[in-house]
PDB file of C-alpha atoms in Angstrom:
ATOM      1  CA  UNK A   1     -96.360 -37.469  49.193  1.00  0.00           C
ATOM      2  CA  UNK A   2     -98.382 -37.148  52.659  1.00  0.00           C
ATOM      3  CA  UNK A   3    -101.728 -36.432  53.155  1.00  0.00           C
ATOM      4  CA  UNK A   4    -100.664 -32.569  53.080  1.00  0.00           C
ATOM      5  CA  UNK A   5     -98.828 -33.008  49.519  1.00  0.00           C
ATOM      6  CA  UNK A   6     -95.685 -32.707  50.153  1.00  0.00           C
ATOM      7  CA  UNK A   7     -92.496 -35.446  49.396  1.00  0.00           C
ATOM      8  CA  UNK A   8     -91.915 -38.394  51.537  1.00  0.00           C
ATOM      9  CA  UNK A   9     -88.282 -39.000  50.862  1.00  0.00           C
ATOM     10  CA  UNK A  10     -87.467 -42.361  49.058  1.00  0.00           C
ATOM     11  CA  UNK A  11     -84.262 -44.169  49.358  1.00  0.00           C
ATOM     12  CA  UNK A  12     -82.814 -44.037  45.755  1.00  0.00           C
ATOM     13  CA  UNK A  13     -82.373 -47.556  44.319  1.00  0.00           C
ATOM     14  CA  UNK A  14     -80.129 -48.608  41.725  1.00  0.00           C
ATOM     15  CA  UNK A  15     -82.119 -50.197  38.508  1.00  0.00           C
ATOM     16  CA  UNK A  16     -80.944 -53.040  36.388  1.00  0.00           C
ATOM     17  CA  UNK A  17     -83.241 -53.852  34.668  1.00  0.00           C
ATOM     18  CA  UNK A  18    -101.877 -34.293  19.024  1.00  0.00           C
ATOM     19  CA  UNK A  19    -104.809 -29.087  17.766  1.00  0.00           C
ATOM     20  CA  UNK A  20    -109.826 -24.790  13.965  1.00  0.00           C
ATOM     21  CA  UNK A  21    -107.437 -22.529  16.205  1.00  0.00           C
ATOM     22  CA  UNK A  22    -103.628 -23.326  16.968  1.00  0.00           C
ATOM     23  CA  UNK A  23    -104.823 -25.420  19.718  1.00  0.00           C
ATOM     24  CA  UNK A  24    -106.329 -29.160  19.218  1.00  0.00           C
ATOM     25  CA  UNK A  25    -105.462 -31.103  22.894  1.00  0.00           C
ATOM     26  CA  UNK A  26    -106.113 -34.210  24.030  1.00  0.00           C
ATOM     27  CA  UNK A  27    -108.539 -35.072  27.325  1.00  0.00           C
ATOM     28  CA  UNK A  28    -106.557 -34.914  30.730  1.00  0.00           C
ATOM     29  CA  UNK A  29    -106.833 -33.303  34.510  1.00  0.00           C
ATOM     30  CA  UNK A  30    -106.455 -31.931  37.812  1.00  0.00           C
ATOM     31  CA  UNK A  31    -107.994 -33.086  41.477  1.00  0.00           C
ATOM     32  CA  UNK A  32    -106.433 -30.728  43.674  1.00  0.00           C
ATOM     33  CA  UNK A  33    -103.525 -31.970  46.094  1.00  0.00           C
ATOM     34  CA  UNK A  34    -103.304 -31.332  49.820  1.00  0.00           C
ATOM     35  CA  UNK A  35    -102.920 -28.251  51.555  1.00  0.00           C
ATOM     36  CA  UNK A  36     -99.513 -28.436  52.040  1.00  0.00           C
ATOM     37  CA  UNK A  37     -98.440 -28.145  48.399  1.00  0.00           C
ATOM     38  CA  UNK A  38    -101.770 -25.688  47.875  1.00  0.00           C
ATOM     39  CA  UNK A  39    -100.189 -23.436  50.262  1.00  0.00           C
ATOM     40  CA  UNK A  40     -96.742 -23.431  48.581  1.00  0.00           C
ATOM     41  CA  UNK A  41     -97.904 -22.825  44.990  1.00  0.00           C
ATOM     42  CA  UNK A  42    -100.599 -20.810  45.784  1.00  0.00           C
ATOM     43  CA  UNK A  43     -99.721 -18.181  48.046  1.00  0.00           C
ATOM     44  CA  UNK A  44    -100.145 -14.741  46.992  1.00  0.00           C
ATOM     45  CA  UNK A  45     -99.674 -11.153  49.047  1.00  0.00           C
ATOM     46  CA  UNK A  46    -102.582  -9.402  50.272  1.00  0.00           C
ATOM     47  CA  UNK A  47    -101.702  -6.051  49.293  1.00  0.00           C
ATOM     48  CA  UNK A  48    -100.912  -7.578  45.201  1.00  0.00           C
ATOM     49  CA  UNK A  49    -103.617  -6.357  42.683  1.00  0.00           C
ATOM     50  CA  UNK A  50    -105.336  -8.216  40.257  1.00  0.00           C
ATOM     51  CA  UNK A  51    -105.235  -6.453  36.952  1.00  0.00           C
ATOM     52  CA  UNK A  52    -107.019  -7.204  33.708  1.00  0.00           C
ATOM     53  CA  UNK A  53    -105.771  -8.708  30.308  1.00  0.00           C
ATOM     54  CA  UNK A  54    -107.259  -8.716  27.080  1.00  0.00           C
ATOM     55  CA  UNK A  55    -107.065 -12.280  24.523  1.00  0.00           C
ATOM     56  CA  UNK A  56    -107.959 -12.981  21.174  1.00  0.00           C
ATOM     57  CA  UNK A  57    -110.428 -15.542  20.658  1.00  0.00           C
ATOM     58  CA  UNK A  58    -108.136 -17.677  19.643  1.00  0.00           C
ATOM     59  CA  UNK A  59    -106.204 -16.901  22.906  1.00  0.00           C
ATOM     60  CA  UNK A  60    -109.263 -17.879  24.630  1.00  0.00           C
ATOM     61  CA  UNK A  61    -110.076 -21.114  22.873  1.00  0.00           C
ATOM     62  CA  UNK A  62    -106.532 -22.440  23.487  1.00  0.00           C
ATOM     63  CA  UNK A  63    -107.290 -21.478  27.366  1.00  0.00           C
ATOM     64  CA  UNK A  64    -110.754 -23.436  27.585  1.00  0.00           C
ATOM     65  CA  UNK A  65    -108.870 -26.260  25.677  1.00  0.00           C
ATOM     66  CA  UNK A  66    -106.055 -26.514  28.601  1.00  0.00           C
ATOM     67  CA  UNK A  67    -108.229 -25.871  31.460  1.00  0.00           C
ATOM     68  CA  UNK A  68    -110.895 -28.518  30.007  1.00  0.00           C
ATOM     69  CA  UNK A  69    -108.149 -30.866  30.194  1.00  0.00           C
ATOM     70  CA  UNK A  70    -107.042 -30.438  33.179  1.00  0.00           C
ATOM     71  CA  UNK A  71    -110.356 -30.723  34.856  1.00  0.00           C
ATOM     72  CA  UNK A  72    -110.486 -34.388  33.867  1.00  0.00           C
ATOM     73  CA  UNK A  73    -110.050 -37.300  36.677  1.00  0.00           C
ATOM     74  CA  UNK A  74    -107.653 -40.032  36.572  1.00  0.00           C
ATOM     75  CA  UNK A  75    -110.141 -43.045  35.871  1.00  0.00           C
ATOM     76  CA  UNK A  76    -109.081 -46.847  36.220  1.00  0.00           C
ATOM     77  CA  UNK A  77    -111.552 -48.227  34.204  1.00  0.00           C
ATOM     78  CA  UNK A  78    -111.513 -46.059  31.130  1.00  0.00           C
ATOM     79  CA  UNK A  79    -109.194 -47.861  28.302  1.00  0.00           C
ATOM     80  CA  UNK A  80    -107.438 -45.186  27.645  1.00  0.00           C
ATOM     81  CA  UNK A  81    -106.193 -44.155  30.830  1.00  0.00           C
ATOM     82  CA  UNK A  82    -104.959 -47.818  30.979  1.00  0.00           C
ATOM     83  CA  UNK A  83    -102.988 -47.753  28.277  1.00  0.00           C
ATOM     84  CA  UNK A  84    -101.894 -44.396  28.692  1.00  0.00           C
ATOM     85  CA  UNK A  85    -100.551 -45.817  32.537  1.00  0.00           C
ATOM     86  CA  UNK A  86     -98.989 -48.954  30.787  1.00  0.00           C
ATOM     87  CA  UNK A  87     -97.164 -47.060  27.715  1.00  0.00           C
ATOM     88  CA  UNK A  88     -95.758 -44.756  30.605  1.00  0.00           C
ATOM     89  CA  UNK A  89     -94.249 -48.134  32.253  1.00  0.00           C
ATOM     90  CA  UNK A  90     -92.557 -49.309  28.880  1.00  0.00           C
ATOM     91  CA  UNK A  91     -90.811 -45.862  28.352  1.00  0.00           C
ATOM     92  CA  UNK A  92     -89.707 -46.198  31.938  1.00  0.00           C
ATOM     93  CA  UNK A  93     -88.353 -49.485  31.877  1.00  0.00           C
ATOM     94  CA  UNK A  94     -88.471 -50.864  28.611  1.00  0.00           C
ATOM     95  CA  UNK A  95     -86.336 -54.080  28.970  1.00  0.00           C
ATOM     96  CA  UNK A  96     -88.875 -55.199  32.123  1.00  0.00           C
ATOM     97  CA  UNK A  97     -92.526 -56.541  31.352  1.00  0.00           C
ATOM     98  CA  UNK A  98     -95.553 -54.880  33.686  1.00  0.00           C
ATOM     99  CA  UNK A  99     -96.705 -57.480  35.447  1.00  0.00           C
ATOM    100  CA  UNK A 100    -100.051 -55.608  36.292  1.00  0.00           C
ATOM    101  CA  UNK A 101    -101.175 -52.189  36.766  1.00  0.00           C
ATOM    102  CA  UNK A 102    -101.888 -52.929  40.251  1.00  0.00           C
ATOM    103  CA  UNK A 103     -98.013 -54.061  40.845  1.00  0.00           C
ATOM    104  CA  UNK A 104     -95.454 -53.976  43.656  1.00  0.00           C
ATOM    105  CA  UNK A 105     -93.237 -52.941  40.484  1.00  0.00           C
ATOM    106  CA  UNK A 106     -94.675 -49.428  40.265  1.00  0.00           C
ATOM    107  CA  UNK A 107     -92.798 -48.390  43.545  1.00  0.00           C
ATOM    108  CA  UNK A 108     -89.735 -48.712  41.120  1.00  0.00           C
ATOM    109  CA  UNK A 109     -90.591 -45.652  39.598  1.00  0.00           C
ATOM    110  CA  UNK A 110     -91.915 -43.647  42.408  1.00  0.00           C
ATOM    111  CA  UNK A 111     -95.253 -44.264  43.155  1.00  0.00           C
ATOM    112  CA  UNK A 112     -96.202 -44.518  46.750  1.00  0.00           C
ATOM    113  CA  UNK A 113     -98.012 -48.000  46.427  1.00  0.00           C
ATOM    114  CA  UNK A 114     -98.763 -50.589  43.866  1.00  0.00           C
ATOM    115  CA  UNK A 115    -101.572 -48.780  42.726  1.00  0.00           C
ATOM    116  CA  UNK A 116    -100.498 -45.772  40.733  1.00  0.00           C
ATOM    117  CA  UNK A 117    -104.174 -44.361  40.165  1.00  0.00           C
ATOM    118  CA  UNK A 118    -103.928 -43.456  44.215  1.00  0.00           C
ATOM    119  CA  UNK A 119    -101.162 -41.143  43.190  1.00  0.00           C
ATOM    120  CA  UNK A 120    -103.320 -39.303  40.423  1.00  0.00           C
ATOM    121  CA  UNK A 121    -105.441 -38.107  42.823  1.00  0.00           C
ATOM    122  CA  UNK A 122    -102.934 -35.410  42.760  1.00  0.00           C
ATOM    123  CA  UNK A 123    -102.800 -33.868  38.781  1.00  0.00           C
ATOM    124  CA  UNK A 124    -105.868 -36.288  37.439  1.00  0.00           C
ATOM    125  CA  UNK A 125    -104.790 -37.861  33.599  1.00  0.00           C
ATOM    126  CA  UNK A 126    -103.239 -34.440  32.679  1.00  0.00           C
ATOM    127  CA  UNK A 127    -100.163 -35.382  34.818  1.00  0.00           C
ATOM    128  CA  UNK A 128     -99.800 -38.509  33.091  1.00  0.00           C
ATOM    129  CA  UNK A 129     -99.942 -36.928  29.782  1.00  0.00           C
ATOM    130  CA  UNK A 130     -97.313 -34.580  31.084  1.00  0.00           C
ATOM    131  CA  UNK A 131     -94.973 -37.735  32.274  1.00  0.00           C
ATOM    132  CA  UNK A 132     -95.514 -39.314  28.798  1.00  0.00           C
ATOM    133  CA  UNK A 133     -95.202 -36.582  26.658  1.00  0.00           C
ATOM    134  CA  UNK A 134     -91.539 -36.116  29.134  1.00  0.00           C
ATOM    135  CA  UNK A 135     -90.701 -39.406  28.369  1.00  0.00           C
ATOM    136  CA  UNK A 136     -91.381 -39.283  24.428  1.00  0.00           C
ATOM    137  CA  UNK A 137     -89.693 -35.810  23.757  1.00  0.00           C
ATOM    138  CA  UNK A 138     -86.822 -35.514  26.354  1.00  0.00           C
ATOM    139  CA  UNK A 139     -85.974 -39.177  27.076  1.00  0.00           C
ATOM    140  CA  UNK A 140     -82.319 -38.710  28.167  1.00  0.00           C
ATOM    141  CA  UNK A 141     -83.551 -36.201  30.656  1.00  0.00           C
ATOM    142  CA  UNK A 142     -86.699 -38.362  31.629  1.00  0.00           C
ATOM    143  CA  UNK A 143     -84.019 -41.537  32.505  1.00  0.00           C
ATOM    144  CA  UNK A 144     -81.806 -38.993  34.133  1.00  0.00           C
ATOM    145  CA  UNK A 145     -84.511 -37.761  36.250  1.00  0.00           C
ATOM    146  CA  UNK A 146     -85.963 -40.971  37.175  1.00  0.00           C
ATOM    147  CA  UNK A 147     -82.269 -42.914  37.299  1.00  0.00           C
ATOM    148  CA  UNK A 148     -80.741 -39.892  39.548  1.00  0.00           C
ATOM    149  CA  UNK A 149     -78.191 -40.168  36.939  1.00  0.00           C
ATOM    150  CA  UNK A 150     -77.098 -36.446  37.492  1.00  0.00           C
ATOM    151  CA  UNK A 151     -75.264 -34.756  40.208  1.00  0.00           C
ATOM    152  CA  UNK A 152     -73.893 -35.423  43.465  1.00  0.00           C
ATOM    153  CA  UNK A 153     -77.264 -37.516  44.929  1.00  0.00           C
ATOM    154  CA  UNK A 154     -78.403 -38.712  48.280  1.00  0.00           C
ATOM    155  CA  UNK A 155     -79.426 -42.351  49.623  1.00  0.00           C
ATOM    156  CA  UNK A 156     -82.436 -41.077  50.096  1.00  0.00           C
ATOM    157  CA  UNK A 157     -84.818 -38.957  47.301  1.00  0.00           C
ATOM    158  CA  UNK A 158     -87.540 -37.400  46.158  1.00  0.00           C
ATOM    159  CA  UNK A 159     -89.979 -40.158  44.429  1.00  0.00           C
ATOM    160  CA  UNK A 160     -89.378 -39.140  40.676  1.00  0.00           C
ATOM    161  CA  UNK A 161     -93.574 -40.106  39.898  1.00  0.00           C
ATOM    162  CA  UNK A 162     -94.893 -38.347  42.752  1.00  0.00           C
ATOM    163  CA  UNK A 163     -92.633 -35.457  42.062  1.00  0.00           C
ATOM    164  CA  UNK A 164     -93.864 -35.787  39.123  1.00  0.00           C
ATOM    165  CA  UNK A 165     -97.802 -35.517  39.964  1.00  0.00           C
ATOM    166  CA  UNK A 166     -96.530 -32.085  41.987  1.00  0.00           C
ATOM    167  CA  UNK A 167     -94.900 -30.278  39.169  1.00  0.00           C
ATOM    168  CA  UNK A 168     -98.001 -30.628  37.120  1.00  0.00           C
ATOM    169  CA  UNK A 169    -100.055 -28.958  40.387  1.00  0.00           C
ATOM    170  CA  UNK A 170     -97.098 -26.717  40.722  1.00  0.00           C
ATOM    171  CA  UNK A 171     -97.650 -25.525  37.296  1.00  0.00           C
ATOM    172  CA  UNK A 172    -101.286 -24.993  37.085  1.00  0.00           C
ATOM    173  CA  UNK A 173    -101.555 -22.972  40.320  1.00  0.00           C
ATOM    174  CA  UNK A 174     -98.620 -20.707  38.554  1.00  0.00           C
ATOM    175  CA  UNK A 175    -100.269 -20.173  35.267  1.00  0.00           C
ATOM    176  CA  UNK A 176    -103.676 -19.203  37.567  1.00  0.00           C
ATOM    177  CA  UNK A 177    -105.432 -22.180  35.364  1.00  0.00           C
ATOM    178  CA  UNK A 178    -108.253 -22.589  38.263  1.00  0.00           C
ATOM    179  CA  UNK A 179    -109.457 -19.025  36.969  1.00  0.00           C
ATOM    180  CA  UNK A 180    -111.853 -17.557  34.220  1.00  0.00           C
ATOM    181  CA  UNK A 181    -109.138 -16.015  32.790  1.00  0.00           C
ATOM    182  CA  UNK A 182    -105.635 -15.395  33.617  1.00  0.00           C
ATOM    183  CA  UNK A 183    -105.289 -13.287  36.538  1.00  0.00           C
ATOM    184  CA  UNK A 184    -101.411 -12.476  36.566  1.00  0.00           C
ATOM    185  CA  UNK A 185     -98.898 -11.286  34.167  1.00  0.00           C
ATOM    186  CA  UNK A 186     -97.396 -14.853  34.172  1.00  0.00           C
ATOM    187  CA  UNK A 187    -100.471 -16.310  33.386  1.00  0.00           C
ATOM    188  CA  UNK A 188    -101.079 -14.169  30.731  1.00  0.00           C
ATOM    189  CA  UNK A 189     -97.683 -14.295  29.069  1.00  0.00           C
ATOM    190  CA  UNK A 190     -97.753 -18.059  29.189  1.00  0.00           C
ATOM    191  CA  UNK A 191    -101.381 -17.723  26.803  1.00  0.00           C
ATOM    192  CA  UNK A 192     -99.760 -15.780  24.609  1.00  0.00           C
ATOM    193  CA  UNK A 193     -97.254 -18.677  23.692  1.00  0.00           C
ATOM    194  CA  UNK A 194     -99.459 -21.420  24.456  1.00  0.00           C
ATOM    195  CA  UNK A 195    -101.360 -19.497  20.859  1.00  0.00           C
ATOM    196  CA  UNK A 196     -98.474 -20.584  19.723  1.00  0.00           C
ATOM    197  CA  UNK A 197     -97.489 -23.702  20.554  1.00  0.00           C
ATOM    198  CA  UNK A 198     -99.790 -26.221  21.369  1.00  0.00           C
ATOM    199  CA  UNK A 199     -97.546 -28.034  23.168  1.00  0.00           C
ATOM    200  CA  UNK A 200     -97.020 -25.445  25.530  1.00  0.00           C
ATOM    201  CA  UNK A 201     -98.079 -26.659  28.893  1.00  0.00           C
ATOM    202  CA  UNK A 202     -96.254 -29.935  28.720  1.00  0.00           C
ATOM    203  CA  UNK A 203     -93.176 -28.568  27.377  1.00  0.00           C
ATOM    204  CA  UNK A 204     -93.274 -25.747  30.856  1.00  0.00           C
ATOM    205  CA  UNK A 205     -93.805 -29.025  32.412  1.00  0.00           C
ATOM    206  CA  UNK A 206     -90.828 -30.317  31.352  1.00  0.00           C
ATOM    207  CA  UNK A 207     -88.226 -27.579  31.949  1.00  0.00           C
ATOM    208  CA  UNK A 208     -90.092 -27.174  35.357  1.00  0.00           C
ATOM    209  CA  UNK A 209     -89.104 -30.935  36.025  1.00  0.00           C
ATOM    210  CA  UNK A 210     -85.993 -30.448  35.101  1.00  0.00           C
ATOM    211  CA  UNK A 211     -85.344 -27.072  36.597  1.00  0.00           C
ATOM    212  CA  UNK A 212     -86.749 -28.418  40.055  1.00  0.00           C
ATOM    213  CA  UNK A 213     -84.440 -31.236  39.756  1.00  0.00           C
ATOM    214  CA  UNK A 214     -81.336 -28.760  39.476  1.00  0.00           C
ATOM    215  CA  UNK A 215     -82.689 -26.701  42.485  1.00  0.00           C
ATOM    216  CA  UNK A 216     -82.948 -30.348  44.903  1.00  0.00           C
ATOM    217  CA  UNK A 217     -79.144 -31.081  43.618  1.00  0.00           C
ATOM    218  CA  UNK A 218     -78.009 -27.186  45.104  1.00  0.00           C
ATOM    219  CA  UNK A 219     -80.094 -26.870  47.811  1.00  0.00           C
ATOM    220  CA  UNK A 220     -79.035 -30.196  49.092  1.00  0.00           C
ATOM    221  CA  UNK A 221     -75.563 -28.823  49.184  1.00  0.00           C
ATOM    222  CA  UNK A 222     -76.306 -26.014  51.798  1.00  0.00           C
ATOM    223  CA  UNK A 223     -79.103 -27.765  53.655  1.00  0.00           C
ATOM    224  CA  UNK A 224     -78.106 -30.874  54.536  1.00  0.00           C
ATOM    225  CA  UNK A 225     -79.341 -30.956  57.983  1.00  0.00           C
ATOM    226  CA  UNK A 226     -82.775 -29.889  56.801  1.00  0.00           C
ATOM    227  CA  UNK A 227     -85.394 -32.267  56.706  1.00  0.00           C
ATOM    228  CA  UNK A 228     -86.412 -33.812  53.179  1.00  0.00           C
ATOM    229  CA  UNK A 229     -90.415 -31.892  53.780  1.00  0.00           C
ATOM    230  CA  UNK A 230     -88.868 -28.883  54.954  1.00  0.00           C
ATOM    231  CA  UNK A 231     -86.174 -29.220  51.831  1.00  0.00           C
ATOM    232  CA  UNK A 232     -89.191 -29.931  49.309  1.00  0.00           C
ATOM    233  CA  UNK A 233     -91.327 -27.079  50.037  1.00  0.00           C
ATOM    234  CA  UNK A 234     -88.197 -25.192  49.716  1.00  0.00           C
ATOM    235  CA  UNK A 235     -87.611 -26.561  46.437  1.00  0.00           C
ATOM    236  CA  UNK A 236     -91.046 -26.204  44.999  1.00  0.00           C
ATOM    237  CA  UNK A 237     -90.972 -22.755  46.296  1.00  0.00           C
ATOM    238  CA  UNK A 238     -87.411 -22.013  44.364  1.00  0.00           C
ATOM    239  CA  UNK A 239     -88.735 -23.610  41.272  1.00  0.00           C
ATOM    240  CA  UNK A 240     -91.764 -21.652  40.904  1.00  0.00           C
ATOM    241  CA  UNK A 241     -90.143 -18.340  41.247  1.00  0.00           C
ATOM    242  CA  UNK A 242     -87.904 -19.235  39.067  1.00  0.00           C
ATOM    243  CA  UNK A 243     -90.214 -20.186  36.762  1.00  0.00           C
ATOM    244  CA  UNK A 244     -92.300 -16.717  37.028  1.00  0.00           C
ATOM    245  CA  UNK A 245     -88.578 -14.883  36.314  1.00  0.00           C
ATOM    246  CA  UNK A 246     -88.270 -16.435  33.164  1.00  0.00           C
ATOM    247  CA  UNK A 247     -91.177 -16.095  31.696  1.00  0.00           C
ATOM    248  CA  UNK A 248     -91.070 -12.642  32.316  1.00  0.00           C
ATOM    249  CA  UNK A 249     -88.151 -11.752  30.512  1.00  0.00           C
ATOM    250  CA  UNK A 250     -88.561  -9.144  27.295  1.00  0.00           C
ATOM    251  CA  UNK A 251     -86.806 -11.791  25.180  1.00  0.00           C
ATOM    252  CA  UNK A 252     -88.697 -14.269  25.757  1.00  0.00           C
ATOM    253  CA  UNK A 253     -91.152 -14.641  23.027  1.00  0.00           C
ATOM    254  CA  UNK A 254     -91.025 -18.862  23.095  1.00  0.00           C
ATOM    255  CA  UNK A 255     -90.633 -21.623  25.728  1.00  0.00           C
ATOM    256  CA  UNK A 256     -87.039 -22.673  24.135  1.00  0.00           C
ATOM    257  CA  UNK A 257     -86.134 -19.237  25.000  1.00  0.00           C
ATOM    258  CA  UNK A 258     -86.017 -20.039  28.884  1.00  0.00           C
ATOM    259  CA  UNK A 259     -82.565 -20.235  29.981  1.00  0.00           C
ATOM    260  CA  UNK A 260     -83.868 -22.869  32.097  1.00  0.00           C
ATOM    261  CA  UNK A 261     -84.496 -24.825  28.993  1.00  0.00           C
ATOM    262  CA  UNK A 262     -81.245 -25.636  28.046  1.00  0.00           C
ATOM    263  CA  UNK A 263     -81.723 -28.175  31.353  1.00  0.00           C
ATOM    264  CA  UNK A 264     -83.216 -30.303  29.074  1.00  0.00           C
ATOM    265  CA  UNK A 265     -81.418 -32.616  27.086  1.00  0.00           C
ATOM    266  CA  UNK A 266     -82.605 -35.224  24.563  1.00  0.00           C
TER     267      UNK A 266
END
């Protein structure tokens, strides 16, 4: 990711080697990315109107939960965090020992440096929740995606972690998580079923991984000339209305109800 947030591309390399209300979440966070990504996710028309929901309380608790959550840093030198960054690493690659968690090995799963906690910058702790909670739920999809196991790939890639950090920014901006309240009909929808599932937010994460995944694999196929930025914004950009669609459809009254969701695979 540049200093604007968007991809650098990567050239792909082959490896050997838990809620008074319905909502009880863990600490985790969001330090905004660059501009470039902000701009992407966050664009909205001029002439669009903002209109007004009503929540339950419980609604609203569940919504202070997330958004408390996502307001908290990435930080080094908390224990958690540490073993939150290792455990990530041993569902990654489990036959190969960490060597550090300042380590040249970290570039193996798509980190920009040896120092993954540069990267966090991007999505704070929250996006390593969402990358753990990936790996621990969907792990076939979670190898696939890191692997580039599926489809007809490149030599060169998105980086699967930094990708990573972006779909949890790409997701917060979407669900208007930065606000009081929700301030669109997507963002209000997804409260509804976040009462309802506590694992709401890293579940969307998920199917959004996936789902941007399957949109790089087709829009490779009638870009190719296109730079990798100019292909990633376009990407991101697919994803997220996507995304919006789905969670506007009438039958939608749960996540697994995405059509998107049947991405996913154990």
């Amino acid at each position: 990711m540049d200093d604007r947030g968007s991809f650098v591309a990567v050239r792909r390399i082959s490896h050997t080697l838990d809620r008074g209300s319905t909502c009880h979440f863990s600490s985790g966070s969001t330090a905004w990315l660059g501009r470039g990504l902000s701009c992407v996710c966050a664009q909205r028309r001029e002439h669009e109107s903002r209109p007004s929901f009503d929540f339950t309380p419980a609604q609203e608790e569940c919504l202070q939960r997330l958004q408390s959550r996502v307001d908290v840093p990435y930080d080094g030198s908390i224990p958690q965090h540490q073993e939150a960054l290792r455990a990530l690493w041993k569902l990654a690659f489990p036959e190969e020992e960490l060597r550090g968690l300042i380590s040249e090995q970290w570039k193996e799963m798509g980190w920009q440096g040896k120092d993954p906690s540069t990267d966090f910058r991007g999505g704070g702790f929250v996006s390593l929740e969402n990358l753990l909670y990936f790996a621990r739920n969907f792990p076939k999809s979670f190898q696939d995606l890191l692997q580039k196991q599926v489809g007809d790939r490149s030599v060169w890639e998105y980086p699967f972690a930094v990708a990573g950090v972006n779909i949890t920014f790409m997701v917060i901006q979407m669900l208007d998580l930065e606000a009081v309240k929700p301030r669109t009909m997507v963002g209000a929808t997804f409260l509804k079923l976040l009462a309802e599932n506590e694992s709401a937010f890293d579940l969307l994460y998920c199917i959004a991984f996936k789902l941007m995944d399957h949109q790089w694999l087709t829009k490779r196929a009638s870009y190719m000339d296109f730079n990798v930025r100019h292909l990633h914004l376009t990407v991101m950009k697919s994803t997220r209305r996507q995304l919006e669609k789905e969670l506007l459809l009438e039958d939608v009254t749960r996540l697994e109800d995405l059509p998107s969701f049947s991405l996913l695979g154990r």
